[in-house]
mmCIF file of C-alpha atoms in Angstrom:
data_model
loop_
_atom_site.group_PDB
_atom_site.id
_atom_site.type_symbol
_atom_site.label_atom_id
_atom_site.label_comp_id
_atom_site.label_asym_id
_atom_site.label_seq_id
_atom_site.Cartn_x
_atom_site.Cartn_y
_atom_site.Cartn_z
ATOM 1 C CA UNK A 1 0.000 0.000 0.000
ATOM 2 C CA UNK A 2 1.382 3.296 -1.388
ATOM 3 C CA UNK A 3 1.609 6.792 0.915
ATOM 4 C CA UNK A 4 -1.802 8.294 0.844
ATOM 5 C CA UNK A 5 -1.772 11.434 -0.833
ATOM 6 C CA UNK A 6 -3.758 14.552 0.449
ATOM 7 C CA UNK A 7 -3.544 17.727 -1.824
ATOM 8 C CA UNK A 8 -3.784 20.482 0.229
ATOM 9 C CA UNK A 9 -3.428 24.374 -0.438
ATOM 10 C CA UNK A 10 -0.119 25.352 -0.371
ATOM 11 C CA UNK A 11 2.280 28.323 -2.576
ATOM 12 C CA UNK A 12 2.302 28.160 -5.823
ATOM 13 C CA UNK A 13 6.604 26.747 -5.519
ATOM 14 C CA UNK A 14 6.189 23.183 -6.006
ATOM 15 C CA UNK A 15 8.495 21.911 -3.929
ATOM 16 C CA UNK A 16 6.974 24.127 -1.171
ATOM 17 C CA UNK A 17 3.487 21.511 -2.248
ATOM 18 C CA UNK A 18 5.507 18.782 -2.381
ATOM 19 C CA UNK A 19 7.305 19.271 0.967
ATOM 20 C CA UNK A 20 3.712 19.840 2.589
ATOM 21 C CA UNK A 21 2.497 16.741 1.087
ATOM 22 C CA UNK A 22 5.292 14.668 2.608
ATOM 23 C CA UNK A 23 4.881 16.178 5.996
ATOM 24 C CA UNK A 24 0.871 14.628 6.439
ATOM 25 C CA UNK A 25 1.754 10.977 4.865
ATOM 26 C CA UNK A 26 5.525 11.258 6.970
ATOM 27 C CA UNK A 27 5.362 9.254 10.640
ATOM 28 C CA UNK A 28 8.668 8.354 10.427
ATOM 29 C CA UNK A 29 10.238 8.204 14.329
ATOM 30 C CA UNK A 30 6.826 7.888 15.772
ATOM 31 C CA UNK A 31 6.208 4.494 17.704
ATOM 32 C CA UNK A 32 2.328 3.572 17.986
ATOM 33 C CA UNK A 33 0.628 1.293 20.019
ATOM 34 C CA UNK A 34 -2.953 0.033 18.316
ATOM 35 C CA UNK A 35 -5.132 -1.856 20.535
ATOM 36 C CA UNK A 36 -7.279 -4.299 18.929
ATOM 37 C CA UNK A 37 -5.292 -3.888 15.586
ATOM 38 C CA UNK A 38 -5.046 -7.527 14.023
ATOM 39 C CA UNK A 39 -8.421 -7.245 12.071
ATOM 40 C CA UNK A 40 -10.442 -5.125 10.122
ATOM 41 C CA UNK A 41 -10.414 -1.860 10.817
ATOM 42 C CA UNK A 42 -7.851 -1.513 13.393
ATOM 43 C CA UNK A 43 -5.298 -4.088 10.915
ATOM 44 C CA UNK A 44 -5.856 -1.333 8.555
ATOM 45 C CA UNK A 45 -4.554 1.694 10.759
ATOM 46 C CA UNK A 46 -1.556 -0.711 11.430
ATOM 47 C CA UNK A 47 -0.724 -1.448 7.666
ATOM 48 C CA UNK A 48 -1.119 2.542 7.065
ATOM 49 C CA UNK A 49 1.197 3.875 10.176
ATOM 50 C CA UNK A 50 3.576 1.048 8.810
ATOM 51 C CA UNK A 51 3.448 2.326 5.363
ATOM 52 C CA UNK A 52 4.078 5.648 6.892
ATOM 53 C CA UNK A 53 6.913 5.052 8.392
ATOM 54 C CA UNK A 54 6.042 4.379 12.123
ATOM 55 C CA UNK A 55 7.208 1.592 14.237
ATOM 56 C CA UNK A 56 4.013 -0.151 15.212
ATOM 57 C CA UNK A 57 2.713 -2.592 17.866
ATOM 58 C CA UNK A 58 -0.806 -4.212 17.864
ATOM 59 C CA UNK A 59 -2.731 -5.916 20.080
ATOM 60 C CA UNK A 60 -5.759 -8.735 20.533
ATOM 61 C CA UNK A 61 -6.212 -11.907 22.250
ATOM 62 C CA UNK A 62 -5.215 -13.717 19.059
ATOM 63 C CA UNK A 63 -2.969 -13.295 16.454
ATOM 64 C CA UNK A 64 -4.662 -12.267 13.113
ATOM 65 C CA UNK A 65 -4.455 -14.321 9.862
ATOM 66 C CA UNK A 66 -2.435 -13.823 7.410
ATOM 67 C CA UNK A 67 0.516 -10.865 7.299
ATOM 68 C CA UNK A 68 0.117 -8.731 10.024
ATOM 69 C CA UNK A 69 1.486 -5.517 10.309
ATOM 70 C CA UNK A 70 3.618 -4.351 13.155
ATOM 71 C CA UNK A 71 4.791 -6.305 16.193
ATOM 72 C CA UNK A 72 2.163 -8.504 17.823
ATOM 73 C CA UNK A 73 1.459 -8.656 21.161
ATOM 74 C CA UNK A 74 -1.442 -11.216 22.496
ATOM 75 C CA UNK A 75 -3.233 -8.927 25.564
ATOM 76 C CA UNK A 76 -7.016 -9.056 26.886
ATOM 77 C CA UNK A 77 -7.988 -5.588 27.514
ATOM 78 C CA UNK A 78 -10.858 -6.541 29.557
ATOM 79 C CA UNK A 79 -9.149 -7.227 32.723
ATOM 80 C CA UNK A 80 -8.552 -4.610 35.227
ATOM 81 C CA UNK A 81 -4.725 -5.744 34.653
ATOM 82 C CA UNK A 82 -4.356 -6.066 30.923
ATOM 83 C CA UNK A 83 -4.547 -2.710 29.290
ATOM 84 C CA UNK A 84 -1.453 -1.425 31.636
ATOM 85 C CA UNK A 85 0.037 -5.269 31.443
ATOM 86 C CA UNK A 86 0.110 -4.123 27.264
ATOM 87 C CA UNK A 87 1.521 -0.441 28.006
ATOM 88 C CA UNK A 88 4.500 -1.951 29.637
ATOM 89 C CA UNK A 89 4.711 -4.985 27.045
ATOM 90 C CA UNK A 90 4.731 -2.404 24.040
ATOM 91 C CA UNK A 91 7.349 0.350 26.165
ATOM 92 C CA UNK A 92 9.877 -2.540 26.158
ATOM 93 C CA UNK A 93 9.488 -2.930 22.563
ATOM 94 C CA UNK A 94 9.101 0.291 21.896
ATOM 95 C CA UNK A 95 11.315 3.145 24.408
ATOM 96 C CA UNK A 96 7.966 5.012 24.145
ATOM 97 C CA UNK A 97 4.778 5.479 22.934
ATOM 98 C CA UNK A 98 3.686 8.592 20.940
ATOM 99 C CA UNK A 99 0.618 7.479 19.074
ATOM 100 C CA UNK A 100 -2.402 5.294 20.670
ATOM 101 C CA UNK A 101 -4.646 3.748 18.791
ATOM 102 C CA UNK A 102 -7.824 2.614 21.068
ATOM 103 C CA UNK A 103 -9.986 -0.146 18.742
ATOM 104 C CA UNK A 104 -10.899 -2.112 21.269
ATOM 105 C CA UNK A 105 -14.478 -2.876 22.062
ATOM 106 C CA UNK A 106 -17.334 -5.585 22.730
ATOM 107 C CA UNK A 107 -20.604 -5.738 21.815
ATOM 108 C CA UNK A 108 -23.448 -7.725 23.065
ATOM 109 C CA UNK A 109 -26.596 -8.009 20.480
ATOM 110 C CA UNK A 110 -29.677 -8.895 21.737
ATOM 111 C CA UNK A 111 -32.351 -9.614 19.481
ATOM 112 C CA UNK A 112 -34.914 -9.087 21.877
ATOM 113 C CA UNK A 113 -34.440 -5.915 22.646
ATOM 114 C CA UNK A 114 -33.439 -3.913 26.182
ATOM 115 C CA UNK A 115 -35.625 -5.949 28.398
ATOM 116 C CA UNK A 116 -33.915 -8.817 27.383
ATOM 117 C CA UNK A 117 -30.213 -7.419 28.336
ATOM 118 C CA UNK A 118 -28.981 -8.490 31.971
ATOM 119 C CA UNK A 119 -26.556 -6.505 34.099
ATOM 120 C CA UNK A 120 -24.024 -8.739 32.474
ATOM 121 C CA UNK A 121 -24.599 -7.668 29.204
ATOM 122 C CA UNK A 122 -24.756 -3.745 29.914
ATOM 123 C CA UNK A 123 -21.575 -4.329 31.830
ATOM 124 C CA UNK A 124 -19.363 -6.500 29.373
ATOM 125 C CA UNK A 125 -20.041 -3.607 26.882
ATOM 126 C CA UNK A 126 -19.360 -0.786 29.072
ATOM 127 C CA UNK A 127 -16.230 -2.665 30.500
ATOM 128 C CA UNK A 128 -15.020 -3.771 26.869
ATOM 129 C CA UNK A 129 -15.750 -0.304 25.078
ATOM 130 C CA UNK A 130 -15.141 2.556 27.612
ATOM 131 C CA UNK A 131 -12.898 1.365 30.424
ATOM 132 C CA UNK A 132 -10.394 -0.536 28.236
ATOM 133 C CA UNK A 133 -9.732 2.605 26.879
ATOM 134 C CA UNK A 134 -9.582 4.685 30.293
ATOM 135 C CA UNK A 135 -7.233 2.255 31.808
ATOM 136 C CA UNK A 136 -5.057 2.306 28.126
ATOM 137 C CA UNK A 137 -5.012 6.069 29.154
ATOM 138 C CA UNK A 138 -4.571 5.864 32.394
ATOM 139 C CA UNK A 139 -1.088 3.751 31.406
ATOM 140 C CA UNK A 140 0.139 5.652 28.431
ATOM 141 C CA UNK A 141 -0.543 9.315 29.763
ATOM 142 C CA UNK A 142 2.203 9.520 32.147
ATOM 143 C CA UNK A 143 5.070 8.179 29.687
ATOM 144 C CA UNK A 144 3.632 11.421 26.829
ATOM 145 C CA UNK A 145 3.457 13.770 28.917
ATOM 146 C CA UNK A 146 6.982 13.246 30.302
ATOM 147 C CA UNK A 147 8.110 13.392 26.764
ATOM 148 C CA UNK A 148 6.711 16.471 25.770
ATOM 149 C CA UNK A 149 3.448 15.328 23.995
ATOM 150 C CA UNK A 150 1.491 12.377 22.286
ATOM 151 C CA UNK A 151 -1.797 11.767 20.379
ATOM 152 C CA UNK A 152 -4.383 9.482 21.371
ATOM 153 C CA UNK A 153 -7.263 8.122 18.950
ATOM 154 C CA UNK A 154 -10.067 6.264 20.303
ATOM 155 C CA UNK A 155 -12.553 4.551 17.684
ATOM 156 C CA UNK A 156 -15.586 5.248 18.264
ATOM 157 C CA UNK A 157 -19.176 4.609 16.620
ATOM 158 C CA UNK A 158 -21.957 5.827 14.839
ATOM 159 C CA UNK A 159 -24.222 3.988 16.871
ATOM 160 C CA UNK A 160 -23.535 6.749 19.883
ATOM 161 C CA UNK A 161 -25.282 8.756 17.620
ATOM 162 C CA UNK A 162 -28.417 6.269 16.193
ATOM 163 C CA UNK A 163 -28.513 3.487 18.600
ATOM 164 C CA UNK A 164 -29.923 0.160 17.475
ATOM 165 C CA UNK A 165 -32.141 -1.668 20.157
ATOM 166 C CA UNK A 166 -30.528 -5.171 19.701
ATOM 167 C CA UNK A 167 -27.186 -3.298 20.477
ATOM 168 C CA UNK A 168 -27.977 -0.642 22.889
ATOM 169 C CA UNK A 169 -25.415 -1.543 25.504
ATOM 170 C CA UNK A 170 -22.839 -0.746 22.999
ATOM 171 C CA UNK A 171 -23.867 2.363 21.965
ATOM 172 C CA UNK A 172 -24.396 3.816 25.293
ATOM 173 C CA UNK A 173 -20.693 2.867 25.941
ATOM 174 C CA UNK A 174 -19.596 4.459 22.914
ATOM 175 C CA UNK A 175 -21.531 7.652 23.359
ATOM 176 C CA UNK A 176 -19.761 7.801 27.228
ATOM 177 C CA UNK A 177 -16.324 6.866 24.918
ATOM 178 C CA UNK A 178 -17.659 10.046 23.127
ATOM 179 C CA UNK A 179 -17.988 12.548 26.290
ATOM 180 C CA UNK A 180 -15.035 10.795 27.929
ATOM 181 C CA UNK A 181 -12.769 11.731 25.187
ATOM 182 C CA UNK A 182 -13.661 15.422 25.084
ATOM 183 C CA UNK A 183 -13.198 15.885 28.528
ATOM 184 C CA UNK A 184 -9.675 14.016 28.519
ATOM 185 C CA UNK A 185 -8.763 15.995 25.766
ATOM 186 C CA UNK A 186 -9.597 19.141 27.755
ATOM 187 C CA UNK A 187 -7.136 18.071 30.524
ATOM 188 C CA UNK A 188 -4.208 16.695 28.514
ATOM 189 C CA UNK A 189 -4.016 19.636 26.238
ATOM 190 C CA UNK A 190 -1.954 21.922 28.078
ATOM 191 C CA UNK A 191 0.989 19.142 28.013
ATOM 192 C CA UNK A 192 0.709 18.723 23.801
ATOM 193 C CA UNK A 193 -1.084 15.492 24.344
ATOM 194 C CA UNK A 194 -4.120 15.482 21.664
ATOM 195 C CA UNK A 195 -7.327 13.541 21.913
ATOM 196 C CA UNK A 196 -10.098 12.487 19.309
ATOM 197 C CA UNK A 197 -12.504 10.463 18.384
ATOM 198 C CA UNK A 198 -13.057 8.683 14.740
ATOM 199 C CA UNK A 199 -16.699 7.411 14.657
ATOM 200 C CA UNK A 200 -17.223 4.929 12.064
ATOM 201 C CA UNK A 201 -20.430 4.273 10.321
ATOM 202 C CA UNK A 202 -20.932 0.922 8.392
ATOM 203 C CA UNK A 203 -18.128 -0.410 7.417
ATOM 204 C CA UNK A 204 -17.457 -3.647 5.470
ATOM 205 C CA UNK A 205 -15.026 -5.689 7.890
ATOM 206 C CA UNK A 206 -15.026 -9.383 7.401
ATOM 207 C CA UNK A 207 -17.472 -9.483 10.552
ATOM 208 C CA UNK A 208 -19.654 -7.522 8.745
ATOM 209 C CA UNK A 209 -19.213 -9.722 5.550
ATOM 210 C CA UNK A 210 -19.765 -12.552 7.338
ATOM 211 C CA UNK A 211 -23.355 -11.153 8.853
ATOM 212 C CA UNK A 212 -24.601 -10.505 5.682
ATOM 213 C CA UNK A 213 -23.629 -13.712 4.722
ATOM 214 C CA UNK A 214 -25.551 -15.148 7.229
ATOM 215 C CA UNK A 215 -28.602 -12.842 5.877
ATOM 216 C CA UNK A 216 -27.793 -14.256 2.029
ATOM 217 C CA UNK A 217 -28.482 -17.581 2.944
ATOM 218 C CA UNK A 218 -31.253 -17.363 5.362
ATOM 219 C CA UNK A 219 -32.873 -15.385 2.622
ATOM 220 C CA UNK A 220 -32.201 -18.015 -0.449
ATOM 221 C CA UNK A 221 -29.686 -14.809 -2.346
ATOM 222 C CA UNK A 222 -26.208 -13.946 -2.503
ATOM 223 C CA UNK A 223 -24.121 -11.724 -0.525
ATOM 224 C CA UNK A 224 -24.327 -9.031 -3.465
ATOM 225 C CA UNK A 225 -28.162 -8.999 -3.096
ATOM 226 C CA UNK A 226 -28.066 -9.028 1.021
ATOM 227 C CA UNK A 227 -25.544 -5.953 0.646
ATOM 228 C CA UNK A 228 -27.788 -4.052 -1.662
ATOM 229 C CA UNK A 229 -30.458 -4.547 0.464
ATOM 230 C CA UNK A 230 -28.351 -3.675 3.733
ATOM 231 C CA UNK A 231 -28.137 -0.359 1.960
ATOM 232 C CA UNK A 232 -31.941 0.195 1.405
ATOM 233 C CA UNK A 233 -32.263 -0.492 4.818
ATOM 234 C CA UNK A 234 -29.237 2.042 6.373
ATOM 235 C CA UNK A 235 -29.173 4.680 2.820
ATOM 236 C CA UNK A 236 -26.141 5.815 2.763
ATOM 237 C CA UNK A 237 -25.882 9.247 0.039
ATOM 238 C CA UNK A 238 -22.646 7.971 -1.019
ATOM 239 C CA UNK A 239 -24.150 4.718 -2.077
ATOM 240 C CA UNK A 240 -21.606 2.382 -0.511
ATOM 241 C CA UNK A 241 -20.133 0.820 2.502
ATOM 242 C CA UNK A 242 -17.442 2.499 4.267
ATOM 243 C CA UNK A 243 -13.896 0.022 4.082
ATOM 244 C CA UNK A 244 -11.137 -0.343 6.516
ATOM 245 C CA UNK A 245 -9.350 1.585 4.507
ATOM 246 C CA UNK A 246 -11.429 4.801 4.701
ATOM 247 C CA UNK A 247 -11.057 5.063 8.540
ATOM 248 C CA UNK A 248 -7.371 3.925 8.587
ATOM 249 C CA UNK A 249 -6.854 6.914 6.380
ATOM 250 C CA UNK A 250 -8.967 9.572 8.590
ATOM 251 C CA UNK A 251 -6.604 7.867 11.595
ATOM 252 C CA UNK A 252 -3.357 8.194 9.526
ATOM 253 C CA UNK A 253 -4.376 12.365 9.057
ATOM 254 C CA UNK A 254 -5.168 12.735 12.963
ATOM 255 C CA UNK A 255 -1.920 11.235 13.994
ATOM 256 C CA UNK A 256 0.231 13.077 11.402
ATOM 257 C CA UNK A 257 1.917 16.425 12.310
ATOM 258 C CA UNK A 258 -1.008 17.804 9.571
ATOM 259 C CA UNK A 259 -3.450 17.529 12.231
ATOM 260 C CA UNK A 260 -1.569 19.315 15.006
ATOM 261 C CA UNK A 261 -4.668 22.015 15.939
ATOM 262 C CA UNK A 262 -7.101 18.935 16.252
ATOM 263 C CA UNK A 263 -7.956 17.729 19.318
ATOM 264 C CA UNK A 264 -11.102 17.210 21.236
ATOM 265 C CA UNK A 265 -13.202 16.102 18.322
ATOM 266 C CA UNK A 266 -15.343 13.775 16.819
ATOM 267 C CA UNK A 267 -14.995 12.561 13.508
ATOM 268 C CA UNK A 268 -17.748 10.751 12.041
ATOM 269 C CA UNK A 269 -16.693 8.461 8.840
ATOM 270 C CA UNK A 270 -20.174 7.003 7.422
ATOM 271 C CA UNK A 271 -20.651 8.095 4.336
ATOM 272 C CA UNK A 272 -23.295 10.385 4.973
ATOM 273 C CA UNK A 273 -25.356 8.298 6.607
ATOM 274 C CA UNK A 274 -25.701 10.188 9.621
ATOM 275 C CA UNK A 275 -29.211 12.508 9.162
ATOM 276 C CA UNK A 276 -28.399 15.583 11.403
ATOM 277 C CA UNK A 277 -25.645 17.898 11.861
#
């Protein structure tokens, strides 16, 4: 995978363009830590900060098939212990951390709707996709703002915004990922430490793939069909799916020097799909 190029406004000296282009796709020297980055979306963000010159670590329970970029260390992030059990794990590989990557995240579906979810269910999602990232924090913070500045990323989701019953858990637990974010980002900007959030609509992982699938052959069609009909169900103006590639690329920006004014916001990736403001 080649270096993304963003064309951006620049003087009308070409190497002055060039130079600027360089500068977003360039991560060279930076040393990232992605948790939950051997599939889909967050196997993306490590092939890209790879490409771009980063030294990379991911984590997940299991290895991912196939080639996997980065280093690979097996964690579970839903322990009390294992998101600062990674931190140090990834700091011996690494010296330091500048860039975290936070993909981590459960979700329960129900298909009978709230009534149906137990206490265990509303807390494996708010354990899985808000306090594996506060306690990823709560480990990397101290080591950035020692050295003078970092960026954190947390993924969150669309759903925070249009919650789905069978998956309401989650999306309560991303919308808290949501306000928790802003509020870090408010504290940890005075030391150069920037944090956002990428919100992703529907994006065609393999999990995804695999659901519709599922939907394809309890309906008697294909997976072509079951997509297209997906689609009519969730529009989406730009008339596609959103691919682990299109987020890895929004990541890759936010992490780049480019990006060095953002922090404390929420970047929706879906397409469109998203009906207000």
């Amino acid at each position: 995978m080649g270096t993304v190029r963003i064309p951006l406004p620049c003087s009308s000296f070409i190497e002055d363009c060039q130079a600027e282009e360089r500068r977003v796709g360039d991560l060279t020297g930076r040393r990232a830590l992605i948790a939950g980055g051997t599939r889909g979306i967050g196997a993306a963000i490590a092939e890209q900060l790879t490409d771009a010159g980063a030294r990379v670590v991911v984590s997940a329970r299991r290895r991912g098939d196939g080639n996997q970029a980065g280093h690979f260390i097996a964690a579970d992030l839903f322990t009390p212990q294992g998101p600062s059990q990674l931190v140090a794990d990834a700091l011996a590989h690494l010296g330091e951390i500048d860039v975290l990557v936070d993909n981590a995240a459960s979700q329960t579906r129900v298909p009978n709707g709230v009534l149906a979810m137990t206490d265990d269910d509303w807390l494996a999602d708010l354990n899985g996709s808000l306090m594996s990232a506060v306690r990823l924090d709560r480990a990397v913070l101290p080591g950035m703002i020692a050295a003078g500045g970092g960026v954190i990323v947390h993924i969150g989701s669309g759903a925070a915004r249009l919650p789905q019953p069978t998956a309401l858990a989650y999306a309560a637990a991303k919308a808290a990922l949501a306000a928790y974010s802003k509020g870090l980002a408010n504290e940890v900007g005075r030391h150069n430490v920037r944090v956002n959030l990428v919100s992703p609509g529907v994006i065609e992982t393999s999990a995804l793939r695999a659901r519709l699938q599922s939907l394809a052959d309890e309906s008697g069609t294909d997976l072509e069909t079951a997509r297209d009909q997906f689609l009519r169900n969730f529009p989406v103006p730009l008339g596609r799916l959103g691919t682990a590639d299109d987020v890895a690329s929004l990541v890759r920006f936010l992490v780049s020097p480019a990006a060095s004014y953002l922090t404390g916001t929420d970047h929706v990736i879906d397409g469109g799909l998203l009906p207000t403001l």
